[in-house]
Amino acid sequence: MLQECHNIFSKECEMQESTVKDWMSNLIVFVDPETSVYEGLQIMRHRFLTSLIVNKTDTNPAYGIVTSINICDRIIAQGNDPKKLKVKDIMASPLITVPSTLTIRECAAMMKENRIHHLPVHDEDGKIIGMIAAMDLLVLAEAMGTNFEERSLH
């Protein structure tokens, strides 16, 4: 249970009131499950992304996610050819998502508990509207160090 905030300018209150929506990225890229890992890598590199959402289809009934960690573990470490594998072959599924209203602390705890670094964010209708990643939490940690006076990277 969150404690009541009496001083709205305190760092602790800012942290308690911050939600995933305040810190998420709005850029989400969806790919077809039959997309080659190589094509997915190109999309990720050109758009400076660390994850892709794999769409649901008739043959792929659940959303999935491909992250830089999946690529490291399943392509580089295992010596697999990214042109020969499809994103559906290396994706994590089923997708773990969080509501946009989740507090940032609860989000960080969920990442820790599930040992994941990316969480797609959904709205009240279940539509994926953003992505919160461990890197976003680094920006948050930096903002905590400035008592939330600065939220941008220098």
XYZ file of N, CA and C in Angstrom:
462
model
N 0.847 -1.181 0.000
C 0.000 0.000 0.000
C 0.890 1.241 0.000
N 0.563 2.199 -0.851
C 1.337 3.426 -0.914
C 0.990 4.324 0.254
N 2.015 5.015 0.754
C 1.789 5.952 1.833
C 1.207 7.232 1.252
N 0.434 7.923 2.056
C -0.141 9.191 1.607
C 0.967 10.230 1.513
N 0.937 11.037 0.456
C 1.935 12.086 0.265
C 1.416 13.388 0.853
N 2.168 13.969 1.792
C 1.781 15.237 2.391
C 2.508 16.404 1.730
N 3.674 16.159 1.180
C 4.453 17.202 0.508
C 4.553 16.830 -0.957
N 3.760 17.475 -1.808
C 3.706 17.079 -3.212
C 5.007 17.346 -3.958
N 5.935 18.075 -3.362
C 7.186 18.375 -4.032
C 8.312 17.424 -3.644
N 8.052 16.498 -2.756
C 9.111 15.598 -2.313
C 9.399 14.526 -3.348
N 10.639 14.055 -3.328
C 11.058 12.997 -4.244
C 10.236 11.734 -4.011
N 9.959 11.404 -2.780
C 9.192 10.207 -2.462
C 7.789 10.290 -3.051
N 7.150 11.435 -2.981
C 5.806 11.589 -3.553
C 5.854 11.478 -5.068
N 6.843 12.088 -5.689
C 6.982 11.996 -7.144
C 7.123 10.542 -7.560
N 7.919 9.791 -6.824
C 8.129 8.384 -7.137
C 6.835 7.599 -6.971
N 6.088 7.871 -5.892
C 4.844 7.153 -5.642
C 3.805 7.459 -6.699
N 3.797 8.666 -7.210
C 2.774 9.077 -8.156
C 3.152 8.788 -9.601
N 4.406 8.499 -9.896
C 4.828 8.217 -11.262
C 4.227 6.906 -11.727
N 3.694 6.933 -12.929
C 3.137 5.728 -13.513
C 3.951 5.326 -14.735
N 3.696 4.145 -15.201
C 4.367 3.636 -16.392
C 4.149 4.593 -17.562
N 2.942 5.137 -17.682
C 2.638 6.047 -18.789
C 3.547 7.275 -18.789
N 3.976 7.715 -17.603
C 4.851 8.888 -17.499
C 6.244 8.633 -18.070
N 6.669 7.384 -18.128
C 8.050 7.057 -18.479
C 8.193 6.159 -19.702
N 7.094 5.637 -20.224
C 7.166 4.691 -21.339
C 7.524 5.397 -22.648
N 7.938 4.594 -23.601
C 8.152 5.058 -24.969
C 6.874 4.774 -25.749
N 6.477 5.710 -26.592
C 5.281 5.515 -27.409
C 5.579 4.759 -28.700
N 6.840 4.587 -29.032
C 7.211 3.912 -30.269
C 7.224 2.401 -30.051
N 6.312 1.728 -30.724
C 6.248 0.273 -30.681
C 6.214 -0.176 -32.131
N 7.016 -1.173 -32.463
C 7.007 -1.706 -33.813
C 6.532 -3.149 -33.745
N 5.512 -3.444 -34.548
C 4.948 -4.777 -34.656
C 5.482 -5.427 -35.924
N 5.828 -6.710 -35.838
C 6.286 -7.452 -37.013
C 5.492 -8.742 -37.123
N 5.438 -9.261 -38.329
C 4.780 -10.534 -38.600
C 5.642 -11.657 -38.040
N 5.058 -12.722 -37.517
C 5.844 -13.837 -36.972
C 6.783 -14.480 -37.985
N 6.455 -14.373 -39.280
C 7.281 -14.977 -40.328
C 8.451 -14.091 -40.751
N 8.570 -12.913 -40.169
C 9.695 -12.017 -40.458
C 10.982 -12.704 -40.032
N 12.008 -12.631 -40.880
C 13.286 -13.234 -40.494
C 13.906 -12.422 -39.362
N 14.691 -13.075 -38.552
C 15.393 -12.373 -37.472
C 16.288 -11.296 -38.084
N 16.876 -11.588 -39.227
C 17.733 -10.609 -39.908
C 16.954 -9.331 -40.229
N 15.740 -9.479 -40.778
C 14.908 -8.312 -41.071
C 14.533 -7.578 -39.782
N 14.233 -8.331 -38.748
C 13.926 -7.731 -37.452
C 15.098 -6.940 -36.905
N 16.295 -7.489 -37.064
C 17.507 -6.789 -36.621
C 17.682 -5.470 -37.365
N 17.422 -5.495 -38.662
C 17.544 -4.270 -39.452
C 16.562 -3.208 -38.965
N 15.328 -3.624 -38.698
C 14.325 -2.685 -38.184
C 14.787 -2.112 -36.850
N 15.248 -2.984 -35.968
C 15.693 -2.539 -34.645
C 16.861 -1.558 -34.749
N 17.821 -1.890 -35.584
C 19.004 -1.035 -35.713
C 18.659 0.325 -36.317
N 17.834 0.328 -37.369
C 17.499 1.583 -38.039
C 16.587 2.483 -37.204
N 15.820 1.886 -36.316
C 14.901 2.679 -35.474
C 15.405 2.825 -34.041
N 16.622 2.357 -33.785
C 17.233 2.450 -32.451
C 16.344 1.821 -31.377
N 15.858 0.614 -31.670
C 14.980 -0.122 -30.757
C 15.730 -1.284 -30.123
N 15.267 -1.697 -28.965
C 15.816 -2.901 -28.331
C 14.776 -4.005 -28.251
N 13.601 -3.770 -28.876
C 12.569 -4.812 -28.885
C 11.585 -4.603 -30.031
N 10.943 -5.701 -30.401
C 9.868 -5.713 -31.395
C 8.725 -6.550 -30.832
N 7.501 -6.170 -31.128
C 6.346 -6.984 -30.754
C 5.994 -7.854 -31.957
N 5.820 -9.137 -31.721
C 5.442 -10.077 -32.771
C 3.926 -10.199 -32.742
N 3.301 -9.905 -33.884
C 1.842 -9.894 -34.003
C 1.213 -11.265 -33.841
N -0.046 -11.244 -33.439
C -0.866 -12.457 -33.436
C -1.318 -12.722 -34.873
N -1.382 -13.990 -35.238
C -1.926 -14.405 -36.534
C -2.700 -15.702 -36.317
N -3.263 -16.240 -37.407
C -3.967 -17.521 -37.294
C -3.040 -18.636 -36.832
N -1.788 -18.597 -37.285
C -0.829 -19.644 -36.912
C 0.006 -19.269 -35.691
N -0.092 -18.016 -35.250
C 0.638 -17.524 -34.080
C -0.389 -16.830 -33.183
N -1.105 -17.596 -32.344
C -2.275 -17.075 -31.633
C -2.003 -16.099 -30.485
N -0.738 -15.915 -30.099
C -0.432 -15.000 -29.001
C 0.649 -14.015 -29.427
N 0.560 -12.792 -28.899
C 1.627 -11.827 -29.131
C 2.919 -12.373 -28.534
N 4.035 -11.920 -29.072
C 5.341 -12.257 -28.532
C 6.220 -11.023 -28.548
N 7.423 -11.162 -28.022
C 8.370 -10.057 -28.028
C 9.758 -10.609 -28.355
N 10.469 -9.861 -29.177
C 11.866 -10.163 -29.480
C 12.669 -8.994 -28.940
N 13.654 -9.290 -28.115
C 14.485 -8.247 -27.519
C 15.946 -8.471 -27.880
N 16.748 -7.489 -27.586
C 18.189 -7.619 -27.818
C 18.750 -8.798 -27.022
N 18.176 -9.103 -25.890
C 18.623 -10.246 -25.087
C 18.320 -11.556 -25.814
N 17.106 -11.675 -26.408
C 16.767 -12.874 -27.189
C 17.770 -13.065 -28.320
N 18.118 -11.984 -28.977
C 19.055 -12.060 -30.106
C 20.432 -12.487 -29.626
N 20.865 -11.935 -28.526
C 22.161 -12.329 -27.962
C 22.162 -13.805 -27.587
N 21.122 -14.240 -26.878
C 21.046 -15.620 -26.381
C 20.805 -16.646 -27.487
N 19.923 -16.333 -28.421
C 19.480 -17.349 -29.378
C 20.107 -17.247 -30.765
N 20.772 -16.152 -31.038
C 21.450 -16.016 -32.328
C 22.964 -16.029 -32.118
N 23.471 -15.062 -31.391
C 24.926 -14.933 -31.227
C 25.505 -16.072 -30.401
N 24.984 -16.290 -29.201
C 25.554 -17.312 -28.309
C 25.427 -18.722 -28.877
N 24.379 -18.980 -29.651
C 24.173 -20.318 -30.204
C 24.692 -20.447 -31.635
N 25.216 -19.355 -32.191
C 25.771 -19.397 -33.541
C 24.748 -19.625 -34.635
N 23.508 -19.168 -34.429
C 22.449 -19.341 -35.431
C 22.508 -18.237 -36.484
N 22.090 -18.569 -37.688
C 22.046 -17.623 -38.798
C 20.745 -16.829 -38.718
N 20.792 -15.498 -38.532
C 19.568 -14.705 -38.405
C 18.719 -14.689 -39.677
N 19.304 -15.043 -40.820
C 18.520 -15.098 -42.061
C 17.712 -16.386 -42.157
N 18.088 -17.401 -41.381
C 17.407 -18.696 -41.449
C 16.331 -18.878 -40.386
N 16.320 -18.017 -39.380
C 15.319 -18.120 -38.312
C 14.292 -17.005 -38.432
N 13.078 -17.303 -38.034
C 11.988 -16.329 -37.997
C 11.897 -15.752 -36.590
N 11.335 -14.556 -36.484
C 11.202 -13.953 -35.151
C 10.358 -14.836 -34.235
N 9.405 -15.565 -34.793
C 8.574 -16.451 -33.964
C 9.409 -17.559 -33.326
N 10.564 -17.885 -33.929
C 11.429 -18.937 -33.400
C 12.209 -18.503 -32.154
N 12.392 -17.200 -31.994
C 13.200 -16.733 -30.864
C 12.433 -15.844 -29.892
N 11.171 -15.552 -30.211
C 10.398 -14.629 -29.370
C 10.051 -15.241 -28.014
N 9.820 -14.375 -27.065
C 9.283 -14.775 -25.765
C 7.764 -14.626 -25.863
N 7.049 -15.637 -25.429
C 5.595 -15.618 -25.492
C 5.073 -16.603 -24.453
N 3.931 -16.365 -23.830
C 3.030 -15.238 -24.045
C 3.621 -13.940 -23.492
N 3.118 -12.864 -24.014
C 3.593 -11.536 -23.664
C 3.103 -11.145 -22.275
N 4.000 -10.630 -21.469
C 3.626 -10.057 -20.175
C 3.475 -8.561 -20.414
N 2.307 -8.026 -20.111
C 2.054 -6.599 -20.302
C 1.670 -5.954 -18.979
N 1.713 -4.626 -18.963
C 1.315 -3.879 -17.773
C 0.353 -2.766 -18.171
N -0.552 -2.413 -17.261
C -1.436 -1.280 -17.555
C -0.675 0.038 -17.441
N -1.105 1.016 -18.201
C -0.429 2.319 -18.190
C -0.518 3.005 -16.837
N -1.451 2.592 -16.007
C -1.665 3.205 -14.693
C -0.812 2.577 -13.589
N -0.088 1.519 -13.911
C 0.752 0.851 -12.913
C 1.818 1.821 -12.410
N 2.100 1.797 -11.112
C 3.151 2.683 -10.611
C 4.507 2.191 -11.105
N 5.433 3.096 -11.176
C 6.761 2.765 -11.676
C 7.458 1.779 -10.736
N 7.202 1.885 -9.445
C 7.772 0.919 -8.493
C 7.241 -0.483 -8.735
N 5.935 -0.591 -8.940
C 5.335 -1.895 -9.215
C 5.882 -2.471 -10.518
N 6.102 -1.598 -11.490
C 6.664 -2.029 -12.772
C 8.077 -2.577 -12.576
N 8.900 -1.854 -11.843
C 10.279 -2.300 -11.591
C 10.276 -3.635 -10.847
N 9.368 -3.777 -9.884
C 9.272 -5.037 -9.143
C 8.854 -6.179 -10.067
N 7.956 -5.894 -11.000
C 7.506 -6.911 -11.945
C 8.651 -7.343 -12.867
N 9.448 -6.371 -13.318
C 10.610 -6.696 -14.147
C 11.582 -7.590 -13.378
N 11.819 -7.227 -12.130
C 12.735 -8.009 -11.305
C 12.197 -9.422 -11.082
N 10.936 -9.520 -10.721
C 10.313 -10.816 -10.430
C 10.328 -11.750 -11.642
N 10.078 -11.197 -12.824
C 10.007 -11.999 -14.044
C 11.328 -12.063 -14.806
N 12.337 -11.353 -14.292
C 13.656 -11.301 -14.938
C 13.561 -10.888 -16.402
N 12.851 -9.795 -16.615
C 12.698 -9.249 -17.955
C 13.070 -7.775 -17.967
N 13.362 -7.250 -19.145
C 13.801 -5.861 -19.279
C 12.861 -5.000 -20.103
N 11.832 -5.596 -20.681
C 10.869 -4.873 -21.506
C 9.453 -5.302 -21.130
N 8.576 -4.330 -20.963
C 7.168 -4.617 -20.690
C 6.290 -3.760 -21.600
N 5.569 -4.395 -22.527
C 4.607 -3.632 -23.302
C 3.529 -3.070 -22.379
N 3.080 -1.872 -22.691
C 2.099 -1.168 -21.874
C 0.761 -1.164 -22.613
N -0.311 -1.489 -21.894
C -1.628 -1.492 -22.526
C -2.546 -0.472 -21.871
N -3.543 -0.032 -22.640
C -4.544 0.892 -22.108
C -5.681 0.107 -21.462
N -6.723 0.811 -21.071
C -7.837 0.158 -20.379
C -8.601 -0.828 -21.269
N -8.427 -0.710 -22.596
C -9.080 -1.642 -23.527
C -8.179 -2.818 -23.903
N -6.957 -2.864 -23.343
C -6.035 -3.954 -23.644
C -5.163 -3.708 -24.867
N -5.299 -2.552 -25.496
C -4.498 -2.216 -26.683
C -3.088 -1.810 -26.247
N -2.078 -2.351 -26.932
C -0.694 -1.997 -26.610
C -0.429 -0.580 -27.096
N -0.028 0.289 -26.162
C 0.157 1.710 -26.472
C 1.578 2.203 -26.246
N 2.432 1.358 -25.699
C 3.792 1.807 -25.428
C 4.649 0.674 -24.917
N 5.875 1.038 -24.570
C 6.844 0.067 -24.057
C 7.619 0.738 -22.927
N 7.756 0.030 -21.838
C 8.632 0.487 -20.755
C 9.781 -0.503 -20.686
N 10.983 0.008 -20.673
C 12.171 -0.839 -20.671
C 13.069 -0.463 -19.508
N 13.969 -1.352 -19.186
C 14.917 -1.099 -18.102
C 15.677 0.206 -18.343
N 15.955 0.509 -19.605
C 16.658 1.761 -19.918
C 15.839 2.977 -19.479
N 14.521 2.904 -19.595
C 13.662 3.995 -19.132
C 13.798 4.179 -17.622
N 13.994 3.069 -16.922
C 14.151 3.152 -15.467
C 15.496 3.773 -15.091
N 16.491 3.650 -15.966
C 17.758 4.334 -15.719
C 17.564 5.845 -15.772
N 16.757 6.302 -16.718
C 16.448 7.730 -16.817
C 15.700 8.170 -15.568
N 14.775 7.336 -15.099
C 14.036 7.629 -13.877
C 14.988 7.722 -12.680
N 15.910 6.773 -12.579
C 16.869 6.794 -11.467
C 17.692 8.083 -11.490
N 18.080 8.510 -12.690
C 18.829 9.764 -12.812
C 17.971 10.943 -12.360
N 16.689 10.941 -12.754
C 15.779 12.015 -12.341
C 15.611 12.031 -10.826
N 15.603 10.861 -10.214
C 15.508 10.788 -8.755
C 16.700 11.495 -8.115
N 17.858 11.384 -8.765
C 19.063 12.031 -8.246
C 19.025 13.542 -8.328
N 18.166 14.088 -9.193
C 18.022 15.539 -9.302
C 16.720 16.014 -8.674
N 16.116 15.150 -7.853
C 14.835 15.447 -7.204
C 13.753 15.759 -8.240
N 13.832 15.065 -9.379
C 12.862 15.158 -10.470
C 12.816 16.527 -11.121
N 13.900 17.288 -11.013
C 13.946 18.592 -11.685
C 14.274 18.437 -13.150
N 14.955 17.363 -13.535
C 15.383 17.155 -14.920
C 15.011 15.760 -15.347
N 14.320 15.620 -16.496
C 13.928 14.313 -17.008
C 14.544 14.005 -18.358
N 15.374 14.848 -18.861
C 15.950 14.588 -20.186
C 17.411 14.199 -20.050
N 17.903 13.516 -21.067
C 19.315 13.142 -21.087
C 20.138 14.295 -21.624
N 21.316 14.451 -21.114
C 22.207 15.510 -21.611
C 23.136 14.951 -22.637
